[in-house]
PDB file of C-alpha atoms and ligand atoms in Angstrom:
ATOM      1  CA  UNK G   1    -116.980  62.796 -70.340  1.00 47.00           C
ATOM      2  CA  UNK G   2    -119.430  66.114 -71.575  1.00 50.00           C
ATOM      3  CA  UNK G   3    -122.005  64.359 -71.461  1.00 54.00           C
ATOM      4  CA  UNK G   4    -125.054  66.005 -70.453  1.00 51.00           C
ATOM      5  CA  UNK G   5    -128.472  64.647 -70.560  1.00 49.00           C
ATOM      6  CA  UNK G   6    -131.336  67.006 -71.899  1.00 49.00           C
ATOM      7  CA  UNK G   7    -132.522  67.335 -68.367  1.00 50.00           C
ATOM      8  CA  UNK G   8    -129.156  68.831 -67.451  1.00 49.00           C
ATOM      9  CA  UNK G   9    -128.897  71.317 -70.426  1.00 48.00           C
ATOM     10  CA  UNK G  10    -129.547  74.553 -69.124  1.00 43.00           C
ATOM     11  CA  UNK G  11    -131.189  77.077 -71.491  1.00 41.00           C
ATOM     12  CA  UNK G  12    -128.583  79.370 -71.918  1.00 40.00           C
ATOM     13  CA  UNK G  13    -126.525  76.285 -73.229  1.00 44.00           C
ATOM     14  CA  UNK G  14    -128.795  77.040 -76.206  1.00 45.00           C
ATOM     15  CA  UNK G  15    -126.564  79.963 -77.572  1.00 43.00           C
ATOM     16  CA  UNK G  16    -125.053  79.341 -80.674  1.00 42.00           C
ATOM     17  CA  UNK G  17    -126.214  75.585 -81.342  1.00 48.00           C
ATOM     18  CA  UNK G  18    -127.580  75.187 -84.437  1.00 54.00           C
ATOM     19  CA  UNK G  19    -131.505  76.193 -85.358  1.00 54.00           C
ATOM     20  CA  UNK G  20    -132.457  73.082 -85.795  1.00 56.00           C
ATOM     21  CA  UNK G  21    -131.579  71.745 -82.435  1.00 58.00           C
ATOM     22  CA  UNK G  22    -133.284  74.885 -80.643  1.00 58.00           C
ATOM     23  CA  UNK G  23    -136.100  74.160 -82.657  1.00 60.00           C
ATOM     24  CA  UNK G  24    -136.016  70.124 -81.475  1.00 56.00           C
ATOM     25  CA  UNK G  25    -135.314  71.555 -77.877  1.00 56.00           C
ATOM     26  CA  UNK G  26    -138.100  74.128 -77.763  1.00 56.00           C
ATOM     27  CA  UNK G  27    -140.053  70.829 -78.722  1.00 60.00           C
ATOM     28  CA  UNK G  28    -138.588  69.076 -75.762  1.00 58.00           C
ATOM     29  CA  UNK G  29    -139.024  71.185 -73.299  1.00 57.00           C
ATOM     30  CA  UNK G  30    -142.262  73.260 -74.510  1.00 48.00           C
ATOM     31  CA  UNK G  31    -141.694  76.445 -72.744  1.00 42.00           C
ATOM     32  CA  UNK G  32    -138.100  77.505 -72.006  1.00 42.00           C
ATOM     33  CA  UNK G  33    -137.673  81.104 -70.757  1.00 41.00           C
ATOM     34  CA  UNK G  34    -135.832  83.335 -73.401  1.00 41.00           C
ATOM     35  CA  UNK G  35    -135.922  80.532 -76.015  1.00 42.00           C
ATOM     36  CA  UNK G  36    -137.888  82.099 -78.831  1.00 43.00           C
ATOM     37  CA  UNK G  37    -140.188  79.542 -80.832  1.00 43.00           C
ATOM     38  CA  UNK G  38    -140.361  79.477 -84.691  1.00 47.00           C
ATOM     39  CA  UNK G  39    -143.692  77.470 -83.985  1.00 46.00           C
ATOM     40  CA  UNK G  40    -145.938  80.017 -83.250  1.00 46.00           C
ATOM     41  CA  UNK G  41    -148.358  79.258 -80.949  1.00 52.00           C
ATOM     42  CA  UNK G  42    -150.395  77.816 -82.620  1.00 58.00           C
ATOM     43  CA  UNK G  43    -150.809  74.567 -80.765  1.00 69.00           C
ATOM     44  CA  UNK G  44    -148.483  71.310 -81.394  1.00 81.00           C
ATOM     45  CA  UNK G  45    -145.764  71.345 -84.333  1.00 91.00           C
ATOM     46  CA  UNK G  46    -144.463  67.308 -84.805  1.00 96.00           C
ATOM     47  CA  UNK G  47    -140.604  66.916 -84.743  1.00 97.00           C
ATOM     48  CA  UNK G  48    -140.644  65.376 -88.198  1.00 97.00           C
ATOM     49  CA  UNK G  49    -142.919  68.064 -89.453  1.00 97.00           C
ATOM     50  CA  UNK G  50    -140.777  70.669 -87.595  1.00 97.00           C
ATOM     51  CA  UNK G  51    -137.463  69.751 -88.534  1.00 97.00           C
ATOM     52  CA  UNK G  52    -137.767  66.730 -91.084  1.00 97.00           C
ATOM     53  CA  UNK G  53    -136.198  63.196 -91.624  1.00 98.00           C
ATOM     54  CA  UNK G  54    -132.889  64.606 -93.252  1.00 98.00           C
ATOM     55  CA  UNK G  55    -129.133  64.608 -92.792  1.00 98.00           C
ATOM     56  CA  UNK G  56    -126.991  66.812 -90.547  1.00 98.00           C
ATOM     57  CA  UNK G  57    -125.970  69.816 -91.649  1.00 96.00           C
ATOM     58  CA  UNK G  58    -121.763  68.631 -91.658  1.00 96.00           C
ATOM     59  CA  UNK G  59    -121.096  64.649 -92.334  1.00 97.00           C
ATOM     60  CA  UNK G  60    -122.172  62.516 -89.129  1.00 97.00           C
ATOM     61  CA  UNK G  61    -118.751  61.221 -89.140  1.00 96.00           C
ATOM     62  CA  UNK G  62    -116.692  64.578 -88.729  1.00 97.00           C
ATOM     63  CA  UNK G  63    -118.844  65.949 -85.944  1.00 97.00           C
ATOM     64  CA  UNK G  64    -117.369  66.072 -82.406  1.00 97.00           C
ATOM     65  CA  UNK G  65    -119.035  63.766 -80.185  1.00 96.00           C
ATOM     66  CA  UNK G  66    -120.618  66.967 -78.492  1.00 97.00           C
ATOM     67  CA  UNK G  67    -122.063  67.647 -81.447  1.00 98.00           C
ATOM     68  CA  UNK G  68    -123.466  64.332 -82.117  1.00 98.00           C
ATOM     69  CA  UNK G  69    -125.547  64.214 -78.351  1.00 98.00           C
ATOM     70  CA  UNK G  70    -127.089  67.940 -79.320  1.00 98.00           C
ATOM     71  CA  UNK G  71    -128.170  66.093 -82.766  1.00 98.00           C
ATOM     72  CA  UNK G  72    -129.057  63.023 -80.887  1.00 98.00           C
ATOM     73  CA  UNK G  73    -131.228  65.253 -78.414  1.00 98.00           C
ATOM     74  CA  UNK G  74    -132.607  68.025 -80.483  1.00 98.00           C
ATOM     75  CA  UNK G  75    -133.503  66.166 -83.148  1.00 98.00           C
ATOM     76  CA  UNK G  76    -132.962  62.552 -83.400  1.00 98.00           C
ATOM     77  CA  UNK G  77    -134.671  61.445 -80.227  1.00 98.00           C
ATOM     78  CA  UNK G  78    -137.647  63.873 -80.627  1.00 98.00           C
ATOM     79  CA  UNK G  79    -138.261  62.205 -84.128  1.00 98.00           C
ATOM     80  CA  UNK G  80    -137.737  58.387 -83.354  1.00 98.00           C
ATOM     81  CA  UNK G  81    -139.843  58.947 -80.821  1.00 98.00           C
ATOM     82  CA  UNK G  82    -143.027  60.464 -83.274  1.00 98.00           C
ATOM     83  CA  UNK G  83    -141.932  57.447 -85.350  1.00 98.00           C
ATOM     84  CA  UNK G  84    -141.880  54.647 -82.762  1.00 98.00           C
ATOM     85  CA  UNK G  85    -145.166  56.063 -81.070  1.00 98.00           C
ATOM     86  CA  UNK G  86    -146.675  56.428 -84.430  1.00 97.00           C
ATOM     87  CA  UNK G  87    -146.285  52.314 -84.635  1.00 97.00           C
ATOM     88  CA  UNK G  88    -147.199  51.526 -80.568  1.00 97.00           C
ATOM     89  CA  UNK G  89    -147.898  54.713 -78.742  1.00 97.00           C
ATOM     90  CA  UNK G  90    -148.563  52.478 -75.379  1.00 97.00           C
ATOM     91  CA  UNK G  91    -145.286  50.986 -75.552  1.00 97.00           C
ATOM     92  CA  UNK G  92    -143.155  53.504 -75.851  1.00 97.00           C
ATOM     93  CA  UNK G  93    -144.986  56.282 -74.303  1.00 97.00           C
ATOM     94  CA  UNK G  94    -141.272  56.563 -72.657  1.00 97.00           C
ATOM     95  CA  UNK G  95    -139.090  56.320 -75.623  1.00 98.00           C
ATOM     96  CA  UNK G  96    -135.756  57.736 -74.765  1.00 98.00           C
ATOM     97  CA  UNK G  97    -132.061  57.444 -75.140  1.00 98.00           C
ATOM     98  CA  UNK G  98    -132.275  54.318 -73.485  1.00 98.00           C
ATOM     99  CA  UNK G  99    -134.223  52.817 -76.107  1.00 98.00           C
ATOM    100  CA  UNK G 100    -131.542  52.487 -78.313  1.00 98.00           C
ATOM    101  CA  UNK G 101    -128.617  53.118 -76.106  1.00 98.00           C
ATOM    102  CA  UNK G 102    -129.321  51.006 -73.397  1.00 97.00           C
ATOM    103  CA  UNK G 103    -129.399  50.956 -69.731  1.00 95.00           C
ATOM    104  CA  UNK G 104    -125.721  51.049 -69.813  1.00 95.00           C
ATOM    105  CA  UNK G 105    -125.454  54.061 -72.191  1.00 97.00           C
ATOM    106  CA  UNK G 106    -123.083  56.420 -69.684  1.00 96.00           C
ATOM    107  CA  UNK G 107    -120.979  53.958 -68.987  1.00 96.00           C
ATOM    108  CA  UNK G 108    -120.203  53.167 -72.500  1.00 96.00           C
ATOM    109  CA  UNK G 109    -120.095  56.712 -73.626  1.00 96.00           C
ATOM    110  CA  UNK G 110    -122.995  55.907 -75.805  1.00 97.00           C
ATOM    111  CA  UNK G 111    -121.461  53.758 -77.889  1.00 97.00           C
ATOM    112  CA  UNK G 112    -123.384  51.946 -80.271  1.00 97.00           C
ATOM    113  CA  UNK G 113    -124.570  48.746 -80.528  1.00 97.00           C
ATOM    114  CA  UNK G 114    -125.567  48.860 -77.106  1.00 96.00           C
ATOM    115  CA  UNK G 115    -124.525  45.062 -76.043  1.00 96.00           C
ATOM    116  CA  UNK G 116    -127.870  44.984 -73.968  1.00 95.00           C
ATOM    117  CA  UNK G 117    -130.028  45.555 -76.914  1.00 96.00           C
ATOM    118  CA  UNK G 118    -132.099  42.513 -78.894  1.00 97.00           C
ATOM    119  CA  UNK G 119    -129.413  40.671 -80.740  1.00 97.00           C
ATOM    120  CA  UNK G 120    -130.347  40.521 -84.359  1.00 98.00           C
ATOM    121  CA  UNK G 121    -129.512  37.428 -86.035  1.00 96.00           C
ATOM    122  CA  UNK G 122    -127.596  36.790 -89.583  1.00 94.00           C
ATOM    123  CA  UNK G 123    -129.728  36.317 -91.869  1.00 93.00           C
ATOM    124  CA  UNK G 124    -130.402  32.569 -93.201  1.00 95.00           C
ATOM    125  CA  UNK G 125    -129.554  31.275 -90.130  1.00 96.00           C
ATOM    126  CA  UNK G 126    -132.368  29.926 -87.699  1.00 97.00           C
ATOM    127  CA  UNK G 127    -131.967  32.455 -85.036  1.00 96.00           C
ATOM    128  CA  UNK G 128    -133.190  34.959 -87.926  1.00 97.00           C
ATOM    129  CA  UNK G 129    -136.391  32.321 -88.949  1.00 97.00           C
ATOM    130  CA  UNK G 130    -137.300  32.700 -84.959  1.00 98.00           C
ATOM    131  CA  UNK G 131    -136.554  36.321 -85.038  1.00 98.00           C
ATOM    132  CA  UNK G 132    -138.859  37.021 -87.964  1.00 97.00           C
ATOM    133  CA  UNK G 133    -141.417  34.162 -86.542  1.00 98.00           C
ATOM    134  CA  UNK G 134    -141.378  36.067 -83.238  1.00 98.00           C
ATOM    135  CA  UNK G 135    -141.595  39.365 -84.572  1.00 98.00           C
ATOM    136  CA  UNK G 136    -142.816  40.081 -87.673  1.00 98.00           C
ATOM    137  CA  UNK G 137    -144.644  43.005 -87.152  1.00 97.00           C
ATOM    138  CA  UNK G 138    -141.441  44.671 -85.119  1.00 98.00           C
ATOM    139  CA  UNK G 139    -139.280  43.594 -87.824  1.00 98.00           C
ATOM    140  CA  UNK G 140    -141.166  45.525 -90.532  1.00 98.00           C
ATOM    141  CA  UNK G 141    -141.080  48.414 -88.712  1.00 98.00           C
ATOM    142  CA  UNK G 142    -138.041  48.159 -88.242  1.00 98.00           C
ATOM    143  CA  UNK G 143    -136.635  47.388 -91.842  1.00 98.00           C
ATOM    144  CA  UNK G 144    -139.131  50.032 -93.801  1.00 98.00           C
ATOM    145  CA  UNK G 145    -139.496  52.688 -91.350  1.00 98.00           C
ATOM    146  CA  UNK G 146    -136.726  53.110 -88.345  1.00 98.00           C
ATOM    147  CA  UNK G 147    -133.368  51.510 -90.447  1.00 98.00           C
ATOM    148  CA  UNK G 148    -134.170  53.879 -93.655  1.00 98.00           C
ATOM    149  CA  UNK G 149    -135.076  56.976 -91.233  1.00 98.00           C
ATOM    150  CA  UNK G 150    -131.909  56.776 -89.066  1.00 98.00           C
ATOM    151  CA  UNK G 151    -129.792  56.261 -92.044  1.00 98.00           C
ATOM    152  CA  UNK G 152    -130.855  59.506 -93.173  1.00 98.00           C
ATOM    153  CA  UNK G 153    -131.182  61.306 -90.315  1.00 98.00           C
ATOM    154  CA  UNK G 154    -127.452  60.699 -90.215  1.00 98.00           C
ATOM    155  CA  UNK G 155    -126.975  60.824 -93.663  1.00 98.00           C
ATOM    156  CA  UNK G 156    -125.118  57.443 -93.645  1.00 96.00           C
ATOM    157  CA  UNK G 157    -125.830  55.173 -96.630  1.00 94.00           C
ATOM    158  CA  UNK G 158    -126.575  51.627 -96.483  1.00 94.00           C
ATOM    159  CA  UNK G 159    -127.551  52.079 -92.330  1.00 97.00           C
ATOM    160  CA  UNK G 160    -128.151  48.480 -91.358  1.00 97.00           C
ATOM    161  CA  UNK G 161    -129.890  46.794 -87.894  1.00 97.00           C
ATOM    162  CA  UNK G 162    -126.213  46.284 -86.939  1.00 97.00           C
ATOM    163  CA  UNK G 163    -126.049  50.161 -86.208  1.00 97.00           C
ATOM    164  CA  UNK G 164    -128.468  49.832 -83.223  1.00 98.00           C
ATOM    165  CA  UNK G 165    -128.306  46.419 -82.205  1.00 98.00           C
ATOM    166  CA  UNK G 166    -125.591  43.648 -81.614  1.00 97.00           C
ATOM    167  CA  UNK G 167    -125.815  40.928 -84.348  1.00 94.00           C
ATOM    168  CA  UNK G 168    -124.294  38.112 -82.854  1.00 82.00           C
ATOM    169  CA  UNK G 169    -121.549  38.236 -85.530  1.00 64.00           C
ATOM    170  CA  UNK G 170    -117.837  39.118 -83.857  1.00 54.00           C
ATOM    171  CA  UNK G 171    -117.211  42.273 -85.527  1.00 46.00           C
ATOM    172  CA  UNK G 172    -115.266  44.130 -83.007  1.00 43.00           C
ATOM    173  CA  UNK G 173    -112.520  42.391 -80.879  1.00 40.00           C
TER     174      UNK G 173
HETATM  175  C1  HEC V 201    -133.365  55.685 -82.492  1.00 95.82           C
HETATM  176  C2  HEC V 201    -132.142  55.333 -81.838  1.00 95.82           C
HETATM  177  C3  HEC V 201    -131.409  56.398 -81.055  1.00 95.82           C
HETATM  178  C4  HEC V 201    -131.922  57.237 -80.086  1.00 95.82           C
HETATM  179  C5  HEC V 201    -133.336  57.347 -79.597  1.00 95.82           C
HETATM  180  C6  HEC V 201    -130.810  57.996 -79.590  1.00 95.82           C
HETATM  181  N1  HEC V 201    -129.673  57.638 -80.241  1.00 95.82           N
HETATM  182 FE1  HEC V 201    -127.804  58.367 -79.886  1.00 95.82          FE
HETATM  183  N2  HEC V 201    -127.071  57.241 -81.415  1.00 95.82           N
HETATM  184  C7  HEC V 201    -127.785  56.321 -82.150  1.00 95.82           C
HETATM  185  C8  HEC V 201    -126.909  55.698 -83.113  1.00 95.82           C
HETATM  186  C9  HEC V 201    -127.313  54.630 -84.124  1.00 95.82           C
HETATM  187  C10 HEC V 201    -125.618  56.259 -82.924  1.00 95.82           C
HETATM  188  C11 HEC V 201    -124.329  55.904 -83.614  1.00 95.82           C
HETATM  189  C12 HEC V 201    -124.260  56.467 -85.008  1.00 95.82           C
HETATM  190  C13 HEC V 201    -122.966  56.039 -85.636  1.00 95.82           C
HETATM  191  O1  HEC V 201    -121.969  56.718 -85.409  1.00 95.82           O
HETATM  192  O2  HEC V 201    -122.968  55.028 -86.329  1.00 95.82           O
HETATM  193  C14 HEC V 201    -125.761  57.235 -81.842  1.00 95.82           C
HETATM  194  C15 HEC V 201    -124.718  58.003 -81.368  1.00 95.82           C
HETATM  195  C16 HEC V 201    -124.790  58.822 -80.249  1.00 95.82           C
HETATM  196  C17 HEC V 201    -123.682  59.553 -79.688  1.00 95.82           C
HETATM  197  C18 HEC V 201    -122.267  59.585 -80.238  1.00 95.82           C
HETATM  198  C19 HEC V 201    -121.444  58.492 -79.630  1.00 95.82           C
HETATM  199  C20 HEC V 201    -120.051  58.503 -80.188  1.00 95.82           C
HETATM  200  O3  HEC V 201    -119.109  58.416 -79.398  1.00 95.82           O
HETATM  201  O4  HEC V 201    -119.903  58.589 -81.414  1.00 95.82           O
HETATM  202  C21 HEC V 201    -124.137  60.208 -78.574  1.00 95.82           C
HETATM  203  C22 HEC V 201    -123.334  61.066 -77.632  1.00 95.82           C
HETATM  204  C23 HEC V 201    -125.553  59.903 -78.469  1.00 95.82           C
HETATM  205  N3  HEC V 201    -125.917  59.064 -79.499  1.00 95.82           N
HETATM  206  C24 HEC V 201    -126.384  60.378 -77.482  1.00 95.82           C
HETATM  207  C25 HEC V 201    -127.765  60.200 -77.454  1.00 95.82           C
HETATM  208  C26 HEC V 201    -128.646  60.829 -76.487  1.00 95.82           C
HETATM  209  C27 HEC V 201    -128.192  61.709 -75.340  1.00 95.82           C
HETATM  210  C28 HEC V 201    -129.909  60.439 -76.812  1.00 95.82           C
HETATM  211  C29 HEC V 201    -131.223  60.849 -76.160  1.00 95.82           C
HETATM  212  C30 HEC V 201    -131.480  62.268 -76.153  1.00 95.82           C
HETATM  213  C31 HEC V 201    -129.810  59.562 -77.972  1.00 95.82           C
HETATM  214  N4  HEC V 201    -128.509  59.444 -78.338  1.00 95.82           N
HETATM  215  C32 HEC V 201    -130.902  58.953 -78.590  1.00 95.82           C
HETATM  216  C33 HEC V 201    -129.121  56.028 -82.019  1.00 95.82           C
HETATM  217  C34 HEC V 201    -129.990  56.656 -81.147  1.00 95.82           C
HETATM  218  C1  HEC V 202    -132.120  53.195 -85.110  1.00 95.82           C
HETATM  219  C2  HEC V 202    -131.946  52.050 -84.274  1.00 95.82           C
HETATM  220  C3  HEC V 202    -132.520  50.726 -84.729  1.00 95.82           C
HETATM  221  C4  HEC V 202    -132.326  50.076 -85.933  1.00 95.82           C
HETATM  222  C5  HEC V 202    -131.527  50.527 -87.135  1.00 95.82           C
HETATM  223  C6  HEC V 202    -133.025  48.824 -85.833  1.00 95.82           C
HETATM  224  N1  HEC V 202    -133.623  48.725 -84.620  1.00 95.82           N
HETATM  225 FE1  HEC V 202    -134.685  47.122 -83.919  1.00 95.82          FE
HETATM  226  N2  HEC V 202    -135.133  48.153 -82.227  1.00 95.82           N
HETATM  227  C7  HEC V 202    -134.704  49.422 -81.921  1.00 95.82           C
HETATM  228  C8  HEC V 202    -135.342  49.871 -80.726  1.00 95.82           C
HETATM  229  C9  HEC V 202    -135.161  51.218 -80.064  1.00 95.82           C
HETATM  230  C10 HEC V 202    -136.175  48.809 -80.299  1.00 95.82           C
HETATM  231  C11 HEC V 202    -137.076  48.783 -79.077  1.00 95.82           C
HETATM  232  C12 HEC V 202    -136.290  48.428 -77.879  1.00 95.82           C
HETATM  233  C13 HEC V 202    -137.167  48.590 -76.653  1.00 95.82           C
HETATM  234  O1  HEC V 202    -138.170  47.891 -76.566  1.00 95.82           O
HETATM  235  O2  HEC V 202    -136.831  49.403 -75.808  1.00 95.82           O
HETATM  236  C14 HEC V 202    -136.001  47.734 -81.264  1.00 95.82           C
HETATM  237  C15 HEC V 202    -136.632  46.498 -81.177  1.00 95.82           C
HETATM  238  C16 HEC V 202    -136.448  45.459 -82.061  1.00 95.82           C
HETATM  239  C17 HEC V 202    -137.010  44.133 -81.919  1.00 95.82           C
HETATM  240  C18 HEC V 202    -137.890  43.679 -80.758  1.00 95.82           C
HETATM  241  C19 HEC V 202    -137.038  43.064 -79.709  1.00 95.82           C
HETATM  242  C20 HEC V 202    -137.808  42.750 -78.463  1.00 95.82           C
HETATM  243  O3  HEC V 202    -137.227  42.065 -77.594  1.00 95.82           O
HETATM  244  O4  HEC V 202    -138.962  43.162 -78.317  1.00 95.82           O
HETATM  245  C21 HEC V 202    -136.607  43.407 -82.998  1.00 95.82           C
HETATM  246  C22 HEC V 202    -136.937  41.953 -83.302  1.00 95.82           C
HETATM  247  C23 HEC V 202    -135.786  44.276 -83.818  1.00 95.82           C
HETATM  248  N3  HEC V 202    -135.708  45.504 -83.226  1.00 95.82           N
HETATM  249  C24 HEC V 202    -135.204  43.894 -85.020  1.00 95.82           C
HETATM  250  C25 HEC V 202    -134.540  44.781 -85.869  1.00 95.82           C
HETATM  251  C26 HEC V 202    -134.111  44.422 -87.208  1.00 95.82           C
HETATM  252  C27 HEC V 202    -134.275  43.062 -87.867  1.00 95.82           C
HETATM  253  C28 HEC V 202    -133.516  45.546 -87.729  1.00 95.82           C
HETATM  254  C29 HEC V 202    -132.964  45.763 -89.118  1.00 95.82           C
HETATM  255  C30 HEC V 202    -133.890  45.464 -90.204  1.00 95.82           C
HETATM  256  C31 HEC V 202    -133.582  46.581 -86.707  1.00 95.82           C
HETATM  257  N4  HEC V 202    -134.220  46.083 -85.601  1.00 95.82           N
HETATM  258  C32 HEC V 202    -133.078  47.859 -86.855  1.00 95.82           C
HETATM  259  C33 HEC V 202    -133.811  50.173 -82.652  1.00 95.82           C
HETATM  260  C34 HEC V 202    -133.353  49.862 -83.925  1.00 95.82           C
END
């Protein structure tokens, strides 16, 4: 329930969110009638260089869940997705919410781990071995650059794998 997708947010939706969601929007949609730039014009500002890889500006945790999917679209999305192009720009040309949320994410209100993402091993066992045989390069990225970056883009300490995907371990009932 409330939740929109980007393509459903109207402009005038814009009023009162906070600046650095307009400014992720603006980025989004590139020209938005009424919605004043703090770009310039001067050709192409980067999310991460627009709005950086920092924390929110009230605790993840005590934000409404409305809240959360303007952060999510304003600002997280547009900057995973510099980040994840930045490692394969071919394949994820498309990165979305669905990259991370899954196919299912409506259905689940967005709840993360998505059950349908990659299921990340515990470590020592052989699942992991195969994981990190399979995919080493993915797995760096993963642990220096995307783990780290959404930890602090939420401003959540020790963010793990387990915050995006399932780990095989029963953690929930
Ligand atoms: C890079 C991965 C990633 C991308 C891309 C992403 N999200 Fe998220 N999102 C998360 C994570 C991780 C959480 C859960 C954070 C937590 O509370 O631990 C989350 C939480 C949320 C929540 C809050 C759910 C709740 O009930 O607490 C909403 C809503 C949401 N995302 C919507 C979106 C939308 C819409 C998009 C696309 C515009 C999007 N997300 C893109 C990783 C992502
Ligand atoms: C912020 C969310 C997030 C975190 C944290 C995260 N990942 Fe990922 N991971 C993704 C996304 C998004 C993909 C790409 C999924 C796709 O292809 O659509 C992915 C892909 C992968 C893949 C490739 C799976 C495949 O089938 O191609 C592996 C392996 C992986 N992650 C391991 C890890 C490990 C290990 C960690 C912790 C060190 C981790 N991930 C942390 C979001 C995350």
């Amino acid at each position: 329930m409330g939740i929109v997708t980007k393509l459903d947010l109207p402009c005038v939706a814009m009023t009162g969110i906070m600046k650095v969601v307009m400014v992720g929007i603006v980025l989004l949609l590139g020209a938005c009638g009424g919605a004043k730039s703090t770009t310039g014009s001067t050709g192409k500002v980067g999310a991460i260089e627009a709005m950086g890889i920092t924390p929110p500006d009230s605790p993840w945790e005590e934000m409404s869940v409305a809240d959360k999917e303007f952060y999510m679209i304003g600002k997280v999305n547009p900057i995973m997705k510099e980040l994840f192009t930045a490692h394969d720009a071919e394949e994820f040309s498309e990165f979305d919410c669905v990259d991370c949320h899954g196919e299912e994410m409506r259905e689940i209100d967005f709840k993360m781990p998505a059950p349908s993402m990659y299921v990340v091993p515990p470590e020592g066992t052989p699942g992991h071995r195969g994981m990190m045989s399979t995919f080493p390069e993915t797995v760096k990225f993963m642990k220096e650059t995307i783990t780290p970056a959404m930890g602090k883009l939420l401003g959540v300490e020790n963010f793990t794998c387990a915050g995006c995907h399932p780990t095989g371990a029963k953690t929930k009932g």
